[in-house]
Short mmCIF file of C-alpha atoms and ligand atoms in Angstrom, two decimals:
data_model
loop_
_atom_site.label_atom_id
_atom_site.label_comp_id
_atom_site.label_asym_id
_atom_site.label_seq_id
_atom_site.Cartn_x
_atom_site.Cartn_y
_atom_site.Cartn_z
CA UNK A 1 -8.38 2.75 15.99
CA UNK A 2 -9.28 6.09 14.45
CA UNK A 3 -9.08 9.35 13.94
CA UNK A 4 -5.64 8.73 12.98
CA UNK A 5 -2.59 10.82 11.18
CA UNK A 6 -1.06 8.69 8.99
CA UNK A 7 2.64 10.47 8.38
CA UNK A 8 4.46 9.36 5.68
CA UNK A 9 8.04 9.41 6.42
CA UNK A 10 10.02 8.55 2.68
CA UNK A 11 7.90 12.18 1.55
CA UNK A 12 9.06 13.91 4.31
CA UNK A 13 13.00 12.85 3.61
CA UNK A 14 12.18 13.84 -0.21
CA UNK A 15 11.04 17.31 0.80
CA UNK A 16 13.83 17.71 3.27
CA UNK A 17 16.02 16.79 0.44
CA UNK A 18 14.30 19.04 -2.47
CA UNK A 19 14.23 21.85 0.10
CA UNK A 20 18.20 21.44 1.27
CA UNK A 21 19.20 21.15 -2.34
CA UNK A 22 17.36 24.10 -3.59
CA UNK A 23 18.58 26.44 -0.28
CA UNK A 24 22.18 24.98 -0.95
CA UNK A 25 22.04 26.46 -4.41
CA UNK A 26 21.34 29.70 -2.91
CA UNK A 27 24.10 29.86 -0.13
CA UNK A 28 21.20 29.56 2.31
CA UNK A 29 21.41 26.94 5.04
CA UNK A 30 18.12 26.53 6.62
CA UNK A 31 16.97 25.24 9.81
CA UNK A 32 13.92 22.22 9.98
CA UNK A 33 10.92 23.85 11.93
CA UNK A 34 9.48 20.68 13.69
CA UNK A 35 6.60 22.93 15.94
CA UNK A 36 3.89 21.72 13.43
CA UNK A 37 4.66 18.26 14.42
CA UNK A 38 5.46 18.83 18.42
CA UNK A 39 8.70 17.53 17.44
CA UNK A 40 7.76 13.92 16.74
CA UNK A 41 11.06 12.23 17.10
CA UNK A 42 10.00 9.98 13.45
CA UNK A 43 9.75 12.98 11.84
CA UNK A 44 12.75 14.75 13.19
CA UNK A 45 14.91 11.45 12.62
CA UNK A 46 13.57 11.26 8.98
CA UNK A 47 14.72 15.47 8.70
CA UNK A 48 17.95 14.54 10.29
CA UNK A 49 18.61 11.74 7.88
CA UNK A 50 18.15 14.01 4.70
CA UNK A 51 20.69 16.74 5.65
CA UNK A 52 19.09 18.75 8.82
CA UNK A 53 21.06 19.64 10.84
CA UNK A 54 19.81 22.24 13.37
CA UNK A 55 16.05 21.64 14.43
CA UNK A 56 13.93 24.71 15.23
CA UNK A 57 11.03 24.70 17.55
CA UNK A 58 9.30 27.16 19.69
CA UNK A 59 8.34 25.40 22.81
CA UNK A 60 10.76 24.06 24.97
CA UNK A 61 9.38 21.03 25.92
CA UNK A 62 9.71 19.63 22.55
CA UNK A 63 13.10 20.81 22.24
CA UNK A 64 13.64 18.95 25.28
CA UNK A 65 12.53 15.94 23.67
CA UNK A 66 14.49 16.37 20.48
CA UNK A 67 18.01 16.83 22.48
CA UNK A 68 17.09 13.17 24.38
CA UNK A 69 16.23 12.11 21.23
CA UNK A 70 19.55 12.99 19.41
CA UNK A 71 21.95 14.91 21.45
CA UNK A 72 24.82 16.27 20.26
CA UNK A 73 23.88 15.36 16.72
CA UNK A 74 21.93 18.22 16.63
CA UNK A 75 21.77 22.31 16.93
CA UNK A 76 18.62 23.14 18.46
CA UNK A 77 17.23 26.57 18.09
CA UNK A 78 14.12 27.75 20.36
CA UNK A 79 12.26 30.37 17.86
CA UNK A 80 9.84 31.64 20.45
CA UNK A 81 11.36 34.43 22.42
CA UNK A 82 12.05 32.62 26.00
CA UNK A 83 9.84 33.70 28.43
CA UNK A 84 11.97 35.87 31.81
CA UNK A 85 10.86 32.76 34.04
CA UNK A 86 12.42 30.07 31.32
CA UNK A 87 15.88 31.11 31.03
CA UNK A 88 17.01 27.87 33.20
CA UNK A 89 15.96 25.36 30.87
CA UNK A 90 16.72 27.78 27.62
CA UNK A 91 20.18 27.53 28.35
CA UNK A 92 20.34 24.27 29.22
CA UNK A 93 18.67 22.60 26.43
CA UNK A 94 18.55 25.13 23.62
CA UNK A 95 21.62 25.62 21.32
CA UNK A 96 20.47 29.18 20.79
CA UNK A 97 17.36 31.22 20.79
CA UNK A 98 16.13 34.05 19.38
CA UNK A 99 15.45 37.28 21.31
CA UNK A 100 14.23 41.00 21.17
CA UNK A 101 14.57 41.92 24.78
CA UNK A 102 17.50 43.01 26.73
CA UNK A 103 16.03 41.74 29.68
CA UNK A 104 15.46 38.43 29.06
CA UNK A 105 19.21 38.48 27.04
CA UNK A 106 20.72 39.51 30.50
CA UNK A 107 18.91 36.60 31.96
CA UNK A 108 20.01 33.96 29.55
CA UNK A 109 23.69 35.86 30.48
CA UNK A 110 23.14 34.98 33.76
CA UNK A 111 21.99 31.71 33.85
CA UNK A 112 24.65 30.73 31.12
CA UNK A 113 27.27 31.98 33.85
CA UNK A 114 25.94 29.66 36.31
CA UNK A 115 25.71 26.91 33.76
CA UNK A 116 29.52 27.17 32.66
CA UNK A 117 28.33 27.92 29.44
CA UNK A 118 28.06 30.67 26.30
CA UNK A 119 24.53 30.68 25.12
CA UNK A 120 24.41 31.94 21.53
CA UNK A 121 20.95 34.36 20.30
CA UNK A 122 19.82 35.64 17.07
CA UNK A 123 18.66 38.81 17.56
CA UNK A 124 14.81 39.47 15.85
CA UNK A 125 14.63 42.65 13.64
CA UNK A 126 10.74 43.92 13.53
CA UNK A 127 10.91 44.19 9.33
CA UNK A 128 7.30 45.47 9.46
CA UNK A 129 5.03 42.21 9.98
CA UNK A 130 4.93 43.58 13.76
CA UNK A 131 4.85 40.59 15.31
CA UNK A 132 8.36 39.87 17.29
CA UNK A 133 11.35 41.80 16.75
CA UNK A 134 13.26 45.28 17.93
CA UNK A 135 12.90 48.15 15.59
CA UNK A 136 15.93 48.66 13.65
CA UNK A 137 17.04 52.09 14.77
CA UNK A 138 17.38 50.14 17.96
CA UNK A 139 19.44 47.86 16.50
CA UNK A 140 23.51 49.03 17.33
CA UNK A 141 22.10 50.16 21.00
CA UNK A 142 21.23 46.57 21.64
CA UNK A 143 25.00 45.85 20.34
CA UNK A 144 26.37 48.17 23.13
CA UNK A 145 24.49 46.74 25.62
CA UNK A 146 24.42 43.09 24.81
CA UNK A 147 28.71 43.57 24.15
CA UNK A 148 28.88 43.75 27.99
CA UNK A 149 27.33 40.21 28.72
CA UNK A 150 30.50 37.73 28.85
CA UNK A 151 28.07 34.54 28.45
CA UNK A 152 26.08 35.55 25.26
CA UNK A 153 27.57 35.11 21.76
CA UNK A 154 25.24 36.84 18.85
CA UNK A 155 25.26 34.94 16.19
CA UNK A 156 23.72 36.96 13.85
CA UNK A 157 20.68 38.92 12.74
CA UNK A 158 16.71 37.41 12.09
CA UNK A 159 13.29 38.58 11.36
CA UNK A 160 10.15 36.57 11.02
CA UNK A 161 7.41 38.16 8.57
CA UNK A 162 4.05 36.71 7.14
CA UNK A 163 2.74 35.47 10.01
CA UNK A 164 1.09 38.86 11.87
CA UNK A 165 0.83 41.22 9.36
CA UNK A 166 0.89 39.10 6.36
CA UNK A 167 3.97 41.33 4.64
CA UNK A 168 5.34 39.90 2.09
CA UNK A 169 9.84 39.48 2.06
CA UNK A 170 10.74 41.16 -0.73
CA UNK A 171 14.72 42.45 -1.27
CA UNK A 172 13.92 45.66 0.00
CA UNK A 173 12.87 44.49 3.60
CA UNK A 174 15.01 41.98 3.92
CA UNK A 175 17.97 44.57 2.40
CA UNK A 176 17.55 46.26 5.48
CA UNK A 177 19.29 42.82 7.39
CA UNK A 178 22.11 43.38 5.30
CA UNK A 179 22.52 46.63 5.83
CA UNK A 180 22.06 46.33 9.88
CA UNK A 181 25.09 43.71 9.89
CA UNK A 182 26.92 45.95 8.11
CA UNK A 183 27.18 48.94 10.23
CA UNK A 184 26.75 45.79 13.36
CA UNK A 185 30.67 44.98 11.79
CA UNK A 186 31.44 48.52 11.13
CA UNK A 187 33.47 48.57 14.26
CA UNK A 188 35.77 45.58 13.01
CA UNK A 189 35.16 44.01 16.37
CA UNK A 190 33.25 41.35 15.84
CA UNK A 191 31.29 39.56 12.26
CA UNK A 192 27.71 38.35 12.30
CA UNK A 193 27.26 34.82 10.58
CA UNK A 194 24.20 34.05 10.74
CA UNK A 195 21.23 36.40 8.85
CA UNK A 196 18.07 34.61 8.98
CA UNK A 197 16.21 36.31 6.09
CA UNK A 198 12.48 34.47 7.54
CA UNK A 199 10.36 31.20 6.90
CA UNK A 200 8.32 29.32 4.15
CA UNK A 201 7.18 32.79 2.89
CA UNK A 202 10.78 34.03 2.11
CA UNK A 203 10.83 30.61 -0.35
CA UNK A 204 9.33 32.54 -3.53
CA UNK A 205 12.36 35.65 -3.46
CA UNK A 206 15.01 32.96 -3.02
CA UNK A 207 13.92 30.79 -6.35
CA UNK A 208 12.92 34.10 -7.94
CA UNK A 209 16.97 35.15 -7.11
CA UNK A 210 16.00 38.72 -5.37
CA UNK A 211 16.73 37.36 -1.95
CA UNK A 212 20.04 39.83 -1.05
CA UNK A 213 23.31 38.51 -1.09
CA UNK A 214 24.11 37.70 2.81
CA UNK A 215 20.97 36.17 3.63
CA UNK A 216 22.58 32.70 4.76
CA UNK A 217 19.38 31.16 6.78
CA UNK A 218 15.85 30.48 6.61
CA UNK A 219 13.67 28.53 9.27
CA UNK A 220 11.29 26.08 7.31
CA UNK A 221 8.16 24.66 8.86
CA UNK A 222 5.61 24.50 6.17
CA UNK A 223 7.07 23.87 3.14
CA UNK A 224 9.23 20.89 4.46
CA UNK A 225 6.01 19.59 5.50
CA UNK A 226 3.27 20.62 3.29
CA UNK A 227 5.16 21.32 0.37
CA UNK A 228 3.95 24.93 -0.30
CA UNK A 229 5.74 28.10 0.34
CA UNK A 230 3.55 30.49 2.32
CA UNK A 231 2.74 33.90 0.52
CA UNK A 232 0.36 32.33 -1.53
CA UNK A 233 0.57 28.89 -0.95
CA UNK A 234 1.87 27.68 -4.06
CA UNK A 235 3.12 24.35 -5.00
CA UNK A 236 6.78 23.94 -4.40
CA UNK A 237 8.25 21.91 -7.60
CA UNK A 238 9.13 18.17 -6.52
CA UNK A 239 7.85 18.34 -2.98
CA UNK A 240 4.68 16.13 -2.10
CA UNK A 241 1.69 17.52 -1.14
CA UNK A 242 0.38 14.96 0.92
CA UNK A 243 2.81 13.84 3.43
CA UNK A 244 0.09 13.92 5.94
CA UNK A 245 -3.63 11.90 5.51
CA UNK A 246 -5.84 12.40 8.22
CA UNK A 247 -7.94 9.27 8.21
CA UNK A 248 -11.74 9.07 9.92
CA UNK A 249 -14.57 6.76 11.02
CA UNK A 250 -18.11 7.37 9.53
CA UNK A 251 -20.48 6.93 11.94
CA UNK A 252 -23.74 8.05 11.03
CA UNK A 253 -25.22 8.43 7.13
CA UNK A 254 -28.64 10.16 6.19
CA UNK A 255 -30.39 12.06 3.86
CA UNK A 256 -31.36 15.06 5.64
CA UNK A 257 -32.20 18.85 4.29
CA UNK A 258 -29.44 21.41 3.59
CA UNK A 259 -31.11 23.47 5.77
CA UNK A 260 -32.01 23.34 9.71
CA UNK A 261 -35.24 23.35 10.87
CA UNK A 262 -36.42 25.94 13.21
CA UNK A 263 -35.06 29.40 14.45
CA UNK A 264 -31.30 29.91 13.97
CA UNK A 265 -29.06 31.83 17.05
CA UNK A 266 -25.50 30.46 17.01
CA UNK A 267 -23.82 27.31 16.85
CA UNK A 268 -21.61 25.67 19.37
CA UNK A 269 -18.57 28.05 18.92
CA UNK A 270 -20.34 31.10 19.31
CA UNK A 271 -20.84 32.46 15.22
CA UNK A 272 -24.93 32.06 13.79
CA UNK A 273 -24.55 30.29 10.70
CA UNK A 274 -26.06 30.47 7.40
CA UNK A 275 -26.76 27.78 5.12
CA UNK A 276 -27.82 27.47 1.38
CA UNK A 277 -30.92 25.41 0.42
CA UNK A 278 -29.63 22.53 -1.85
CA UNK A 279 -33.01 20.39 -0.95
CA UNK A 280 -32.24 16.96 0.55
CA UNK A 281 -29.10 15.68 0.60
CA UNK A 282 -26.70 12.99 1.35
CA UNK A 283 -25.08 13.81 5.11
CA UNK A 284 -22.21 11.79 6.69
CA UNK A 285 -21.03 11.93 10.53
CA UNK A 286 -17.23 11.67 11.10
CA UNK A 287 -16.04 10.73 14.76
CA UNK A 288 -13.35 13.81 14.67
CA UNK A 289 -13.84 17.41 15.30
CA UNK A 290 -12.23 20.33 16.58
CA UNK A 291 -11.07 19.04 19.78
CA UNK A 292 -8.68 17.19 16.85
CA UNK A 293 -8.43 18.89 13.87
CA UNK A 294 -9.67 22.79 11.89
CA UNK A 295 -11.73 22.10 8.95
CA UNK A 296 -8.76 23.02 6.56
CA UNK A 297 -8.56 20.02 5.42
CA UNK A 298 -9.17 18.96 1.68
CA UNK A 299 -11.24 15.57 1.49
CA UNK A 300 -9.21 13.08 -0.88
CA UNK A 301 -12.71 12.03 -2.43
CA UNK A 302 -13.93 14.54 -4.62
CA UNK A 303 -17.41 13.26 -4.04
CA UNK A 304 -16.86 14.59 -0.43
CA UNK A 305 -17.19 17.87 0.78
CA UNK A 306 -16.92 19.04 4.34
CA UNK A 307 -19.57 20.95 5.59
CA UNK A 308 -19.08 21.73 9.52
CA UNK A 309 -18.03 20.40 12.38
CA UNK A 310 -18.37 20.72 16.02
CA UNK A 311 -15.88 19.88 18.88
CA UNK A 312 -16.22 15.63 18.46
CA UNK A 313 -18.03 15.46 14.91
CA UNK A 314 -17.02 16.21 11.41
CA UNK A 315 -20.25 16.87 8.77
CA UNK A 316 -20.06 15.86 5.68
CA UNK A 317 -21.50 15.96 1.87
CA UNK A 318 -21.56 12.94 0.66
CA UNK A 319 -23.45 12.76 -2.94
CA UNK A 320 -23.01 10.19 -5.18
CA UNK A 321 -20.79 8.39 -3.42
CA UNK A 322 -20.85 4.89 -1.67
CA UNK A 323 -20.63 5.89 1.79
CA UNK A 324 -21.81 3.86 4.94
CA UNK A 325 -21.36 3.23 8.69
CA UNK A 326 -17.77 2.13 8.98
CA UNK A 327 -16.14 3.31 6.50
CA UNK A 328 -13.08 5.24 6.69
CA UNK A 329 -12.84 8.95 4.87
CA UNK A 330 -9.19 10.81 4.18
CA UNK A 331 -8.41 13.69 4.35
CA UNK A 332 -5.25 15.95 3.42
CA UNK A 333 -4.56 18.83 6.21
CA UNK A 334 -3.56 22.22 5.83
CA UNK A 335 -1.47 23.92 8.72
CA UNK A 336 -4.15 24.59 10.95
CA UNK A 337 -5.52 21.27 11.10
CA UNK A 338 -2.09 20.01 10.90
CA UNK A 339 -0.96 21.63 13.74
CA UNK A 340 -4.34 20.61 15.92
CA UNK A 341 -4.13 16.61 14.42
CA UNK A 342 -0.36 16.16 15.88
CA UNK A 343 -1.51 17.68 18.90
CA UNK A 344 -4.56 15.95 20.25
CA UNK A 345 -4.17 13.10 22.14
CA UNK A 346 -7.47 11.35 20.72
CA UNK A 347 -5.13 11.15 16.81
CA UNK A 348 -3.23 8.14 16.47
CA UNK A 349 0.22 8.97 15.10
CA UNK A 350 1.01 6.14 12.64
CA UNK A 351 3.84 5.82 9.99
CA UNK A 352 3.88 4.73 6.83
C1 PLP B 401 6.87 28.83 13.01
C2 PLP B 401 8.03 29.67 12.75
C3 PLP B 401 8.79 29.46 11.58
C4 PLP B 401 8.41 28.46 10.51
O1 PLP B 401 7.41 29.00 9.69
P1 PLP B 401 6.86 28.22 8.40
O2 PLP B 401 5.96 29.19 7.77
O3 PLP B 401 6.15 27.01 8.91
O4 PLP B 401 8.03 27.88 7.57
C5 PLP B 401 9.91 30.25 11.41
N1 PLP B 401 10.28 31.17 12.31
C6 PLP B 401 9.58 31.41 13.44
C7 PLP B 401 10.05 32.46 14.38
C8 PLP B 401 8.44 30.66 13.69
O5 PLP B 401 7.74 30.89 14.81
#
């Protein structure tokens, strides 16, 4: 039955295993990020094999799923700041989570007190990408206060960059960690051990060796998975690239023009599109469309090029290529479609 994500789990345990190796060399320990995947427990099991340790996610439900999955094997970290009405099940099921607000810290506090429990936080620095985070000068007033809550441990100090803003880690932002844990310890009461110095993006100033000294954590999503680190999406040496094939059923081929016929307003999501006149051409219909995947995907014929798509159907360019009713097209996601392909219901998870 199709559309179907075929996952291939040997790749995955080779770029868990390229990626440990080349953190380890670095003093860095990093955490899997399995949110791309909605924590498929095949995937997680094939992370935990190679080396992982502590799986990341940002919803709890699918850190819910990992901790029936493997218990105490694992650390689980929740990287989405809980929400106030949450706290319950972020203590219960979350090893620690990372957090900005004071409120919602003094609600984990409380419900770890009820729990009979310490729940441990990283606490998010805003570096500049202005997505989560406090503001540094905020940083040792948040100490003060946070000091008084006897069920919360900080573990350290994290920031997440690349994903709002697009700013790039460089050892000048991520300096600025360093320097916060420094005057965090000034007092000699208590050490920070964890600094989480970002995700995929921060993979290019740890091989490059400008990472600072002290950075001791990333959280990896996309490179374990796609092998590319994020700033510019570069090939990470010896990782695969196609872990993931999205596979799809053709069900309609024509020749048809390049162009549509009669008076353009806007397609079925809302933009008016424009089209180039290549004459008549050679148009395939795959059963999968948004409702599954984005159209970041990369067709593994090069004689196939994809051209739209709507919620249920996936256009194709098909020249000179033997294409017909029935057959089956691959493709290789990126994130996006990643993300939507282990998410719909309507794509078959299988494992190769
Ligand atoms: C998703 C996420 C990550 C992982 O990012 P990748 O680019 O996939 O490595 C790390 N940290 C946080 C807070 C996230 O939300």
């Amino acid at each position: 039955m199709y559309p179907q994500i075929e996952i291939d789990l040997n790749k995955i345990s080779d770029n868990a295993k390229v990626m440990l190796e080349k953190c380890k060399e670095h003093g860095i320990y990093p955490c899997a990020v399995t949110k791309v995947t909605c924590a498929d427990e095949q995937t997680a099991a094939a992370l935990i094999k190679s080396g992982f340790n502590q799986l990341a996610d940002s919803r709890v439900e699918n850190i819910i799923k990992l901790k029936e999955a493997f218990g105490d094997k694992i650390e689980t970290l929740l990287l989405r700041l809980p929400m106030l009405s949450d706290c319950h099940r972020v203590v219960k099921y979350c090893d620690i989570s990372l957090n900005s607000e004071l409120s919602t810290i003094k609600e984990l506090n409380k419900h770890a007190k009820e729990q009979g429990k310490t729940h441990k936080i990283i606490i998010m620095v805003d570096l500049g990408d202005l997505r989560e985070g406090i503001w540094p000068s905020d940083v040792l007033e948040l100490k003060e206060q946070v000091k008084k809550l006897k069920n919360i441990e900080v573990l350290g100090l994290g920031t997440n960059l690349t994903c709002y803003g697009g700013v790039i880690p460089t050892n000048k932002n991520l300096k600025k960690l360093i320097e916060l844990k420094e005057s965090w310890e000034q007092d000699g009461q208590q050490s920070l051990k964890i600094i989480s110095g970002g995700n995929s993006s921060s993979i290019n100033i740890m091989t490059s060796k400008e990472i600072p000294e002290g950075v001791n954590h990333l959280r990896l999503g996309e490179s374990l998975f796609l092998g590319r680190e994020t700033v510019a999406r570069n090939h990470i040496e010896n990782t695969h690239l196609d872990v993931f094939k999205v596979k799809a059923e053709i069900i309609e081929v024509k020749k048809k023009p390049s162009v549509p016929i009669g008076t353009i307003g806007q397609d079925a999501f809302g933009e008016t599109p424009t089209f180039e006149d290549k004459g008549e051409h050679l148009r395939a219909i795959a059963a999968i469309g948004r409702q599954d995947i984005a159209l970041s995907m990369e067709p593994t014929s090069k004689n196939i090029k994809i051209i739209g798509g709507s919620s249920d159907h996936l256009l194709l360019e098909a020249e000179n290529v033997d294409i017909k009713v029935g057959d089956i097209v691959e493709f290789v996601p990126e994130y996006g479609a990643l993300l939507a392909a282990m998410t719909s219901p309507y794509v078959r998870k299988i494992y190769k």
